[in-house]
Coordinates of C-alpha atoms and ligand atoms in Angstrom, one line a residue:
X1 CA 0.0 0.0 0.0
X2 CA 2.2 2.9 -1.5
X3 CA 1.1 6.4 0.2
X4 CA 1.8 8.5 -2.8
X5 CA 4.6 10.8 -2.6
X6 CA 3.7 14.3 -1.8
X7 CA 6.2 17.4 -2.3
X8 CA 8.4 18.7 0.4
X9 CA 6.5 21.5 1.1
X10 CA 8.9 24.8 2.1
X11 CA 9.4 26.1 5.4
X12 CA 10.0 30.0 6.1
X13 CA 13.6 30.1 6.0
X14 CA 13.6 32.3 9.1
X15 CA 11.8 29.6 11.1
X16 CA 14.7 26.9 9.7
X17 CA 17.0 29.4 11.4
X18 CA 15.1 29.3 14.5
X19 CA 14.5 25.7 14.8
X20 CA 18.2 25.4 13.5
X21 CA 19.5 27.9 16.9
X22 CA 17.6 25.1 19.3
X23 CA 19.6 22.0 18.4
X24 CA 22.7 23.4 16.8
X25 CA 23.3 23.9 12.7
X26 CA 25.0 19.8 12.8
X27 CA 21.4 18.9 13.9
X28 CA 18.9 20.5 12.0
X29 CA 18.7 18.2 8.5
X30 CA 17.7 20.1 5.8
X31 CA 19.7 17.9 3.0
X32 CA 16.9 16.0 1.3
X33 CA 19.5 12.8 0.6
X34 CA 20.3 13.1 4.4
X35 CA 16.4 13.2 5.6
X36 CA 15.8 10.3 3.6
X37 CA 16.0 7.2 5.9
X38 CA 13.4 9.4 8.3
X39 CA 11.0 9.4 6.1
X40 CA 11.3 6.2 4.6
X41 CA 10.5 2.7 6.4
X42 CA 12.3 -0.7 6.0
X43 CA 9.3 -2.0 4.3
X44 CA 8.5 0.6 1.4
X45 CA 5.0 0.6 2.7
X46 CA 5.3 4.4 3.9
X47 CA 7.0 7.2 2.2
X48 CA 6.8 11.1 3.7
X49 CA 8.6 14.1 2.7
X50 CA 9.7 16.5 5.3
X51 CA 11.6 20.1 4.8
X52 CA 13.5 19.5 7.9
X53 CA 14.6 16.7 10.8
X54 CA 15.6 18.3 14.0
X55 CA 17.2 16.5 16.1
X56 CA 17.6 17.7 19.7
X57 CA 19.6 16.2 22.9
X58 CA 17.9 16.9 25.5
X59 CA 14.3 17.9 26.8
X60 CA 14.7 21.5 27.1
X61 CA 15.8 21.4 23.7
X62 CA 12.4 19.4 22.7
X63 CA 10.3 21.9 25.2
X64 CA 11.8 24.6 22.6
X65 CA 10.9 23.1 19.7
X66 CA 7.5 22.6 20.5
X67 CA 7.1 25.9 21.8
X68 CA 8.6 27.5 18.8
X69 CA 6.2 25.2 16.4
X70 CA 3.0 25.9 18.0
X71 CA 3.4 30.1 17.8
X72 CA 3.9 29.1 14.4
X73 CA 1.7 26.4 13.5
X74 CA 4.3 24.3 12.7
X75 CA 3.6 20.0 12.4
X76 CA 6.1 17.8 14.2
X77 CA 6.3 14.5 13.6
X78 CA 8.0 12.9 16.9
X79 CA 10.4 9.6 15.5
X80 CA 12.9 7.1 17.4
X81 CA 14.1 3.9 16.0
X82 CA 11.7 4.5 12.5
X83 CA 11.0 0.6 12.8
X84 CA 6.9 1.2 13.6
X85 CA 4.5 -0.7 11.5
X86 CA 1.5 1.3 10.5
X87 CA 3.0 4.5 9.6
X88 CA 2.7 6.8 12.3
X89 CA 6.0 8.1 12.5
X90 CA 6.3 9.0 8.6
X91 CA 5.9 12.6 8.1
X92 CA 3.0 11.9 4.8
X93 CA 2.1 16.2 4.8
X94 CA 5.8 17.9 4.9
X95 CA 5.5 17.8 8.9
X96 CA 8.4 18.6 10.8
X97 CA 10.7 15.5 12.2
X98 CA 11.5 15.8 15.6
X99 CA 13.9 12.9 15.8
X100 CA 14.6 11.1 19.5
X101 CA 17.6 9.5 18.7
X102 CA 20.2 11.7 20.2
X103 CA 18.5 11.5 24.1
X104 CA 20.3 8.2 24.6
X105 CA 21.1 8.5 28.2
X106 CA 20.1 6.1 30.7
X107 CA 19.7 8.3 33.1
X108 CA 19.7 5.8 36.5
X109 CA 19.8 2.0 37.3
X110 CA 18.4 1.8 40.7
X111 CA 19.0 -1.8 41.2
X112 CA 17.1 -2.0 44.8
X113 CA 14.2 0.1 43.6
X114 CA 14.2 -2.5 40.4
X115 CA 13.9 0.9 38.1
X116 CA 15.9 2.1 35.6
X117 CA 15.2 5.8 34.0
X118 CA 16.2 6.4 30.6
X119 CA 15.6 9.2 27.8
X120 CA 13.5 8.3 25.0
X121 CA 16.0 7.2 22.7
X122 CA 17.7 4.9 24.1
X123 CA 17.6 1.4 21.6
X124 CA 15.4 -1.2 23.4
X125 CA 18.3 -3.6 23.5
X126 CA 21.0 -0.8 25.4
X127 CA 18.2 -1.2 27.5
X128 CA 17.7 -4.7 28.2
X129 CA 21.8 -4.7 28.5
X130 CA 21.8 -2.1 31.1
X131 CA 19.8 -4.1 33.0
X132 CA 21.4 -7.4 32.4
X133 CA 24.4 -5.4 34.1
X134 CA 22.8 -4.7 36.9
X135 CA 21.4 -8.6 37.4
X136 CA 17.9 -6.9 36.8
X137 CA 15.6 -7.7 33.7
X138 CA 14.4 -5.7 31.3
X139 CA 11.7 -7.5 29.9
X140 CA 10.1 -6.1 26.9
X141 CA 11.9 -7.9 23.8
X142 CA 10.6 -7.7 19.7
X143 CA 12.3 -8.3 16.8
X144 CA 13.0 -4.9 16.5
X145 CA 14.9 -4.1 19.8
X146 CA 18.4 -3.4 17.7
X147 CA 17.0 -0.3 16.6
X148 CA 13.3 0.8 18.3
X149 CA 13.8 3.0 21.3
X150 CA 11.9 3.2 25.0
X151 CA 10.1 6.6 23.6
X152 CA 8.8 4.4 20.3
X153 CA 8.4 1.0 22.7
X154 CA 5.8 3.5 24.6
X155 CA 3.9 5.4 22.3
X156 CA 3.5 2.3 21.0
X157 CA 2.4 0.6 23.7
X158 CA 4.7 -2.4 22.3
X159 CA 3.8 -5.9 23.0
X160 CA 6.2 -8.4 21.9
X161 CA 7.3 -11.7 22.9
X162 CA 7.5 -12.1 26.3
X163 CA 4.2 -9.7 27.2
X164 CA 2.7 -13.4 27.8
X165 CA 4.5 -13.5 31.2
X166 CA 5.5 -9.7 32.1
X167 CA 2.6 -7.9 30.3
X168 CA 2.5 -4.8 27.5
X169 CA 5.3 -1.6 27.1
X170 CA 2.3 -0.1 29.7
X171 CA 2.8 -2.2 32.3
X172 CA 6.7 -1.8 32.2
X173 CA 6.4 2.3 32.7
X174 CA 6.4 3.7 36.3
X175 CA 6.8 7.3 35.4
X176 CA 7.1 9.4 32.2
X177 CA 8.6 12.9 31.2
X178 CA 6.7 14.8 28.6
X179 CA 7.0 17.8 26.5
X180 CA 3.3 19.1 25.2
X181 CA 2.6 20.7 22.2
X182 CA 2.9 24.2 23.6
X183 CA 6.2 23.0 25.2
X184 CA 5.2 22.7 29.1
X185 CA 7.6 19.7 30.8
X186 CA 5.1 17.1 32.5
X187 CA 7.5 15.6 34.5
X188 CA 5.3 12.5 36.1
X189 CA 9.0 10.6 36.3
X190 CA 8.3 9.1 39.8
X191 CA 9.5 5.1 40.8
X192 CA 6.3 4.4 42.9
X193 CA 4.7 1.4 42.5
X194 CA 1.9 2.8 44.8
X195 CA 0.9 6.4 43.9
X196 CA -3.3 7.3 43.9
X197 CA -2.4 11.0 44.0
X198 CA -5.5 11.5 41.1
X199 CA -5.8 11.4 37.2
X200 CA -3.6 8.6 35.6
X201 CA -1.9 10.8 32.7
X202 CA 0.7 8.4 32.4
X203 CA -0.9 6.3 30.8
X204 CA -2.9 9.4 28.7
X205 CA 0.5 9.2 26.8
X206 CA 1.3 5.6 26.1
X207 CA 0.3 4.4 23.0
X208 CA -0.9 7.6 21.7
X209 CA 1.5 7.1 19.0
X210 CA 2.9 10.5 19.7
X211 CA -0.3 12.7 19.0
X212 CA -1.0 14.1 22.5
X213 CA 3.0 14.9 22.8
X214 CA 6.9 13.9 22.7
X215 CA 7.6 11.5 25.7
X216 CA 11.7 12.4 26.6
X217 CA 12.4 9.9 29.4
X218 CA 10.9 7.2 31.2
X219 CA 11.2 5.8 34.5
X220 CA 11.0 1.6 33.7
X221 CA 10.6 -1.1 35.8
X222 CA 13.3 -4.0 36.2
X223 CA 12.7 -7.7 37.2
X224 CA 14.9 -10.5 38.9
X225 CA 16.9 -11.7 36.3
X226 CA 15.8 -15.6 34.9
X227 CA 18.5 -18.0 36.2
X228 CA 17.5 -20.4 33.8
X229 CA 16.1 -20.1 30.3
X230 CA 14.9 -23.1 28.2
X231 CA 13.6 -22.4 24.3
X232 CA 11.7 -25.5 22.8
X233 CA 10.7 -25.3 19.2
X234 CA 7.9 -27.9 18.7
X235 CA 6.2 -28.9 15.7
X236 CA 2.8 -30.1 15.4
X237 CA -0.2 -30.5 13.5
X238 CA -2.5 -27.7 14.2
X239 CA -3.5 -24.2 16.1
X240 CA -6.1 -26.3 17.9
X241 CA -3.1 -28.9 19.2
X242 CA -1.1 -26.0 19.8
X243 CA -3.7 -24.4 22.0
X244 CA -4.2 -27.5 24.3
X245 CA 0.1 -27.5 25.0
X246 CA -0.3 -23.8 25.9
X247 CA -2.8 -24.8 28.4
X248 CA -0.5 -27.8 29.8
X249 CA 2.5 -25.4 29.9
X250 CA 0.7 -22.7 31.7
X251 CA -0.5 -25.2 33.9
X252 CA 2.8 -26.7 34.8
X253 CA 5.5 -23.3 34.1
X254 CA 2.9 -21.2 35.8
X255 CA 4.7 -17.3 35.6
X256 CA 7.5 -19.2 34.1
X257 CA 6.0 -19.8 30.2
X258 CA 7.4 -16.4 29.1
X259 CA 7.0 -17.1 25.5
X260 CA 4.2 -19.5 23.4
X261 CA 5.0 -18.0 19.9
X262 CA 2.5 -19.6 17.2
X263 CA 4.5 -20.0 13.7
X264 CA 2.6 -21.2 10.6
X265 CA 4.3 -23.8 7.8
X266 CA 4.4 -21.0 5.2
X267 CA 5.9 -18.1 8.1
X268 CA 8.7 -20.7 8.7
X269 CA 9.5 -21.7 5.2
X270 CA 9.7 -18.0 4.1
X271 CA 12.1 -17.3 6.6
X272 CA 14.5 -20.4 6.0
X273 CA 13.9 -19.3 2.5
X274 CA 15.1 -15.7 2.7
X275 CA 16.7 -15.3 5.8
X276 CA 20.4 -15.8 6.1
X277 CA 22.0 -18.6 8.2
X278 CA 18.7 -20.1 9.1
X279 CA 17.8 -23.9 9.4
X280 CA 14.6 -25.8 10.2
X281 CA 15.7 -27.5 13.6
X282 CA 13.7 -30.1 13.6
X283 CA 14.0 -32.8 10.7
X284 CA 10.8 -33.4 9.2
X285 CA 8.1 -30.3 8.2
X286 CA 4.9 -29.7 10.2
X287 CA 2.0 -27.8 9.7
X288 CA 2.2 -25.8 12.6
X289 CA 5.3 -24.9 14.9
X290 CA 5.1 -23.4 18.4
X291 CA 8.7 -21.5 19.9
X292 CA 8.2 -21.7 23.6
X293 CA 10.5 -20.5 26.2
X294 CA 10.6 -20.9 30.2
X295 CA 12.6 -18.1 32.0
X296 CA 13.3 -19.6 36.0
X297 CA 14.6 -17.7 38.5
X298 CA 15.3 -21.3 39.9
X299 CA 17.5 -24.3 38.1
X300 CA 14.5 -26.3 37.6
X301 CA 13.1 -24.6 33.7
X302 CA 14.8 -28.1 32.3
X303 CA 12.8 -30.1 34.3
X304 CA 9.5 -28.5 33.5
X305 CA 9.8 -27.9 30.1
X306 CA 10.7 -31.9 29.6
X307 CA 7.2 -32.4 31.6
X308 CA 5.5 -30.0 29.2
X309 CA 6.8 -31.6 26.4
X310 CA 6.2 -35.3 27.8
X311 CA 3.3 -34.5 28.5
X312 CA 2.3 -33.1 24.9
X313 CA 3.7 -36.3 23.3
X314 CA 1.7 -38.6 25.2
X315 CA -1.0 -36.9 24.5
X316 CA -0.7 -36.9 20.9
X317 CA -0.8 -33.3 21.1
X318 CA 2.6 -32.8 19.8
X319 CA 4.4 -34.4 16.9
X320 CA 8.3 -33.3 17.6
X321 CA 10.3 -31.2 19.6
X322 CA 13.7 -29.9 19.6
X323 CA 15.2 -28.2 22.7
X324 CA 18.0 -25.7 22.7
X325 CA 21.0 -26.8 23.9
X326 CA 22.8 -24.1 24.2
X327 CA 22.8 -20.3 23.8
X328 CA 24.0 -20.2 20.2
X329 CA 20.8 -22.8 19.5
X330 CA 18.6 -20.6 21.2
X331 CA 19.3 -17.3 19.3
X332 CA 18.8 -19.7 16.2
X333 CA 15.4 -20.6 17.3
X334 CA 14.3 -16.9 17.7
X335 CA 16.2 -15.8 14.6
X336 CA 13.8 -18.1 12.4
X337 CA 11.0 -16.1 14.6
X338 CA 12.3 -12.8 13.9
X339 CA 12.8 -13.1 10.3
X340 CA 9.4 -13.9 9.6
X341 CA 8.4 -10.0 9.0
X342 CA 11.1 -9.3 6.8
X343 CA 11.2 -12.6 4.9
X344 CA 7.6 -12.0 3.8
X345 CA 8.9 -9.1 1.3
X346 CA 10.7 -10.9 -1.3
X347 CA 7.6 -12.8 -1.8
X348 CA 5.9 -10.2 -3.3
X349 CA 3.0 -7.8 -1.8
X350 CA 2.1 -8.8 1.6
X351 CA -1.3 -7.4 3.2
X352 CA -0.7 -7.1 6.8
X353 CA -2.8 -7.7 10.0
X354 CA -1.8 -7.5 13.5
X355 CA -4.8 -8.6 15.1
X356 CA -6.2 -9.9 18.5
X357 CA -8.6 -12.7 19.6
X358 CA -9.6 -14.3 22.9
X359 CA -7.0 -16.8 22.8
X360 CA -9.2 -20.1 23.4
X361 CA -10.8 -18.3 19.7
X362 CA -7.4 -18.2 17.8
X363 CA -7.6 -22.0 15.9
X364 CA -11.6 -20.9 14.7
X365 CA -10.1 -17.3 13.7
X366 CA -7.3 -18.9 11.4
X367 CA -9.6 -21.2 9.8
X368 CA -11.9 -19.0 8.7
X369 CA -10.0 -16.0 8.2
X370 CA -7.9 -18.6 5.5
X371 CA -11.0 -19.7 4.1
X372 CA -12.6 -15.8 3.6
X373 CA -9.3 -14.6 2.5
X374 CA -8.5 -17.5 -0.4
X375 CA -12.3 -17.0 -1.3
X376 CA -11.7 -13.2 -1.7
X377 CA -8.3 -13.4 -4.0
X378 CA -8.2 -16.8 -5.5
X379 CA -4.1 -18.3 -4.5
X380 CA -3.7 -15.3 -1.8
X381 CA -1.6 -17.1 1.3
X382 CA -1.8 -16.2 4.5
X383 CA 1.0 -16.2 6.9
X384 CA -0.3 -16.1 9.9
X385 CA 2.3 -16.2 12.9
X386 CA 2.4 -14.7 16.4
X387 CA 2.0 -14.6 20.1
X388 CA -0.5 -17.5 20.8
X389 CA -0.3 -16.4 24.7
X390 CA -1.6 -13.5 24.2
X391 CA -4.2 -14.3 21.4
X392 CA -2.3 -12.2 19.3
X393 CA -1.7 -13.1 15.7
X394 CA 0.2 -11.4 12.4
X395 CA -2.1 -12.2 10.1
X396 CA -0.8 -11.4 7.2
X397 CA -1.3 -13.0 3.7
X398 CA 1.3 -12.6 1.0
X399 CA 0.1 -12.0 -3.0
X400 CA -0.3 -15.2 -5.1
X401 CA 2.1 -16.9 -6.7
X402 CA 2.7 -15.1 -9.8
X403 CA 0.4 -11.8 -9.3
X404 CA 0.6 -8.7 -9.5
X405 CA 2.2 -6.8 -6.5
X406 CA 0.5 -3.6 -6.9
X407 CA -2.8 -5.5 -7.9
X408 CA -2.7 -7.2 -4.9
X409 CA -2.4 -4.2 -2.7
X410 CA -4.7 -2.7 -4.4
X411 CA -7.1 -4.9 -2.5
X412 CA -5.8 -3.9 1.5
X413 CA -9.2 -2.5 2.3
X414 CA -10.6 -5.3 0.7
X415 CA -8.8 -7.8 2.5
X416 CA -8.9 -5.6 5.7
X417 CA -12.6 -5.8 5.8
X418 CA -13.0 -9.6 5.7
X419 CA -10.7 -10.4 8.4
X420 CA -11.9 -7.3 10.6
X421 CA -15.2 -8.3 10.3
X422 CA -14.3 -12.1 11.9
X423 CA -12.1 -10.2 14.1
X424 CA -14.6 -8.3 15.7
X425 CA -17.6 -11.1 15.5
X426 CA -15.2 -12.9 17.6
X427 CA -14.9 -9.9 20.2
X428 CA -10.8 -9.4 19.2
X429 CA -8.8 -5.9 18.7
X430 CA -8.2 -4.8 14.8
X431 CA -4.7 -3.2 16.3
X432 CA -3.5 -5.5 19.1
X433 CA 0.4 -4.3 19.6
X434 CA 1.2 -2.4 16.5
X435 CA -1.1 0.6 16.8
X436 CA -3.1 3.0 14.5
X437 CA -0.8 5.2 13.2
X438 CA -2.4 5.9 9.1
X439 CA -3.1 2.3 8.7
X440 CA -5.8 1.9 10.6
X441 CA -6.8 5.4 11.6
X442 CA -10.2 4.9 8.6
X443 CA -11.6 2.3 10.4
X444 CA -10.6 3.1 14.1
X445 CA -13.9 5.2 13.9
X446 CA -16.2 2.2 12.7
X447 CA -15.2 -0.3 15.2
X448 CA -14.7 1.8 18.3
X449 CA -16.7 2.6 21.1
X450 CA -18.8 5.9 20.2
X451 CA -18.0 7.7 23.3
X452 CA -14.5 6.6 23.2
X453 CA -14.0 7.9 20.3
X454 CA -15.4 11.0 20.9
X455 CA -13.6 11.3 24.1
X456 CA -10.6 10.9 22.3
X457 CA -11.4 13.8 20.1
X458 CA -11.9 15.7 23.3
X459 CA -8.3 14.8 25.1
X460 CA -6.3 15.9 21.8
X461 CA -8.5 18.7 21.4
X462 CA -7.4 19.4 24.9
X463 CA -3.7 18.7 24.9
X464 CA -2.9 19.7 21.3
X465 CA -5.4 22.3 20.1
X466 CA -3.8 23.5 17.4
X467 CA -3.3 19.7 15.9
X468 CA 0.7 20.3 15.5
X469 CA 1.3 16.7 17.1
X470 CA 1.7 13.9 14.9
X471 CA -1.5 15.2 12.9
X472 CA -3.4 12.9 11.0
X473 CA -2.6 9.3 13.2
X474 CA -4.6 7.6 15.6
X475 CA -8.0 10.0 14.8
Ligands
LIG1 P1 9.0 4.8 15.7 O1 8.8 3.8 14.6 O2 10.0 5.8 15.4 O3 7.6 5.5 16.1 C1 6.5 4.8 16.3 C2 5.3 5.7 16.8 O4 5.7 6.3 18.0 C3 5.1 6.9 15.9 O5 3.7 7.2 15.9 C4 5.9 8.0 16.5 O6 5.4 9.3 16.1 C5 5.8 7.7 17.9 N1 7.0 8.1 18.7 C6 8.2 7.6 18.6 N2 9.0 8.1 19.6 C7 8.2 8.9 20.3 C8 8.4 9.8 21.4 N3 9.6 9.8 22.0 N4 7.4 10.5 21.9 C9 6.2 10.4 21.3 N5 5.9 9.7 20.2 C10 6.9 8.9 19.8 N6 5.9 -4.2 17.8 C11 5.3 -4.9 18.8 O7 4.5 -4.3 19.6 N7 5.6 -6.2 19.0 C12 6.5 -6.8 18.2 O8 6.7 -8.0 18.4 C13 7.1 -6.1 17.2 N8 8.0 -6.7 16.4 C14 8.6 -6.0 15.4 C15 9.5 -6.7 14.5 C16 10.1 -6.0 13.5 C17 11.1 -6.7 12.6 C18 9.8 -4.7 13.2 C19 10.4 -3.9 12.1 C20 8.8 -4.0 14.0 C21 8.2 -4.7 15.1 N9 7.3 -4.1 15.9 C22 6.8 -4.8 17.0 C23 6.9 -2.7 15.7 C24 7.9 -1.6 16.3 O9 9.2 -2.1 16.5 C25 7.4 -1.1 17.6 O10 6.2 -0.4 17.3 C26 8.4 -0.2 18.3 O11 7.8 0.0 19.6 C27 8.5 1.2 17.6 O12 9.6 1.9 18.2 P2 10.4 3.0 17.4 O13 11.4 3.6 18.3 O14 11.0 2.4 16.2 O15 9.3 4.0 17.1

């Protein structure tokens, strides 16, 4: 789905000057070959045109730049790692880039608090390693964590791959640091787990995809560190088998299952297909795969993940099983997991969902989301892969063998609407970690709560009245 290119539009040269005296002249990108990777994402899906990427260092330096653009009516777009998935951080009208990357300080590891405060655009991974140093654990992990940063992780409200034991990007915030559109510094940084002091605007901010302002730093929360992790990759016959070893590992890992990632036949085969250094490890093909990881802070996640897997064979439940024994196996396992989004472009146009289910519903959802889809676009084949645990699945279906890219895409909408409507029958999400951003902001309205929405309307209304932040996302 190709956005089509607008023009830069110009910015008052005085106002480049002024913007330029906030972050310096090295940090105010004006060169249209330097802008580029802003406004461009990995996938080609997006493409935006912007007169001018600032890129500040610090918050006073964002409070400026917001102040500056709302006396002048000036769109920012706020960006961090540019790895999001529905477009929000592409600047489609000429907007302004306000790029995070630069605030990349971690501000404080307090190990006996278990918090650690970072600036917004600190890479996910610096993150988790921070941690790690400290023998803490920073949880949130997605295939993206080389390059998506805490301030992108929260706007986003980021899910990932271990939100099945340690919950959502939400649920990892204590406190945030904000600068609003007129360039006021909410400072709501605070470590308290226990805090009723009135309105949660915290959470106003998270996963507002950067509409109602730029977050600068946040205040995270750390875990014990896992002693032990055991990875299983499991193959087996179908989402309905797959969904009766989730219930035996829950019932025997308990908080332990951290991970119960849901891979189709077709996901894996794309990535062993297009990714580099990647092997099936287990010997024969299967329908259906399940990557499944136990994190312990005792030596015992062996033990219990050989019950879980016993347990599934006698059953019947399972068909094969490969365990990783050792670390070097393990990052195989996930690499084949985190391929999968990349290793879906060679093969031509691929429509994209990221939707969510009850998770006892995900086996009924696949089989007739495959069956409306194939019916819709004769050949179309879906892809669907994801994080079972959390009835959340990447439903995405690739173009048939053969077609016509653009034809196929052509046909997002159509597509869209067939799933969306099983989706919501079913009582799932249309967005369920990805966000709105452009991509889903049409439908939002249709499949929303009335007053929600309209409450919505009223908090941006509110918080941004003059619509410079991130304008056109989310609503
Ligand atoms: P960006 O892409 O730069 O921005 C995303 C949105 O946040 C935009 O609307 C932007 O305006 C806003 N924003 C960014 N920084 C700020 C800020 N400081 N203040 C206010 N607004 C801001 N997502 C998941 O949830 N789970 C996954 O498992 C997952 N896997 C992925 C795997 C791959 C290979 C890729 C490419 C992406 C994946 N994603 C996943 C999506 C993406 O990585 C996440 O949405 C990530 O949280 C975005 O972080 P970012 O720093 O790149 O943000």
């Amino acid at each position: 789905m190709n956005i089509a290119k607008p023009a830069v539009p110009p910015l008052d040269p005085q106002l480049i000057e002024k913007f330029r005296a906030i972050v310096g002249a090295k940090y105010a990108v004006t060169d249209q070959t330097d802008i580029e990777p802003y406004v461009t994402e990995e996938r080609d899906l997006f493409h935006g045109r912007s007169p001018l990427v600032l890129r500040p260092a610090s918050t006073a330096e964002v409070a400026a730049i917001c102040k500056l653009a709302s006396e002048h009516g000036i769109a920012l777009v706020p960006q961090g790692g540019n790895t999001g998935l529905v477009g929000g951080q592409t600047p489609h009208n000429g907007e302004v880039v306000v790029s995070l990357r630069r605030m990349d300080k971690i501000r404080e590891v307090d190990a006996p608090s278990n918090t650690m405060t970072c600036e917004a655009g600190v890479v996910l991974q610096v993150a988790q390693q921070r941690a790690a140093d400290a023998d803490r654990l920073f949880p949130l992990s997605l295939g993206a964590e080389g390059s998506c940063t805490i301030g992108g992780n929260l706007s986003t409200n980021a899910g990932g791959t271990a939100a099945l034991a340690y919950g959502v990007a939400r649920e990892m915030a204590l406190g945030l640091e904000v600068v609003l559109a007129d360039g006021r510094v909410l400072n709501l940084l605070s470590k308290l787990k226990k805090d009723n002091t009135g309105y949660d605007l915290r959470n106003l901010f998270i996963g507002a995809e950067g509409t109602l302002g730029i977050i600068t730093a946040a205040t995270l929360k750390l875990f014990p560190k896992p002693r032990a992790i055991e990875t299983a990759f499991v193959g087996l016959a179908s989402p309905a088998q797959a969904l009766k070893l989730l219930s035996i590992a829950q019932v025997e890992a308990a908080g332990t299952l951290t991970s119960f990632e849901l891979l189709s036949e077709v996901a894996v085969d794309f990535s062993i297909r297009h990714g580099i250094d990647i092997r099936d490890p287990l010997e024969a093909k299967h329908r259906w795969y399940v990557l499944m990881e136990l994190s312990s802070p005792r030596d015992d996640a062996r033990d219990t993940l050989e019950t879980i897997l016993g347990k599934g064979l006698d059953h019947g439940i399972i068909d094969d099983a490969a365990i990783a024994a050792n670390l070097s196996q393990r990052q195989a396992f996930w690499k084949l997991r985190d391929e999968m989004s990349a290793a879906q472009k060679p093969e031509g146009g691929s429509i994209k969902h990221d939707i969510s289910v009850p998770v006892a519903a995900v086996p009924d959802f696949i089989a007739e989301a495959d069956a409306a889809v194939v019916k819709l676009i004769p050949g179309a084949r879906p892809v669907p892969f994801g994080h079972l645990g959390d009835g959340n699945l990447h439903y995405n279906v690739s173009q048939p063998v053969g077609g016509n890219a653009a034809d196929f895409l052509a046909r997002w909408h159509e597509v869209n609407a067939v799933v969306f409507e099983i989706v919501l029958r079913m009582g799932g999400s249309i967005s369920a970690e990805h966000g709105i951003g452009v991509l889903k902001r049409d439908e939002l309205p249709e499949v929303k709560d009335k007053v929600a929405i309209a409450l919505m309307r009223q908090i941006k209304a509110m918080l941004d009245p003059l619509g410079i932040m991130n304008p056109g996302k989310v609503l």
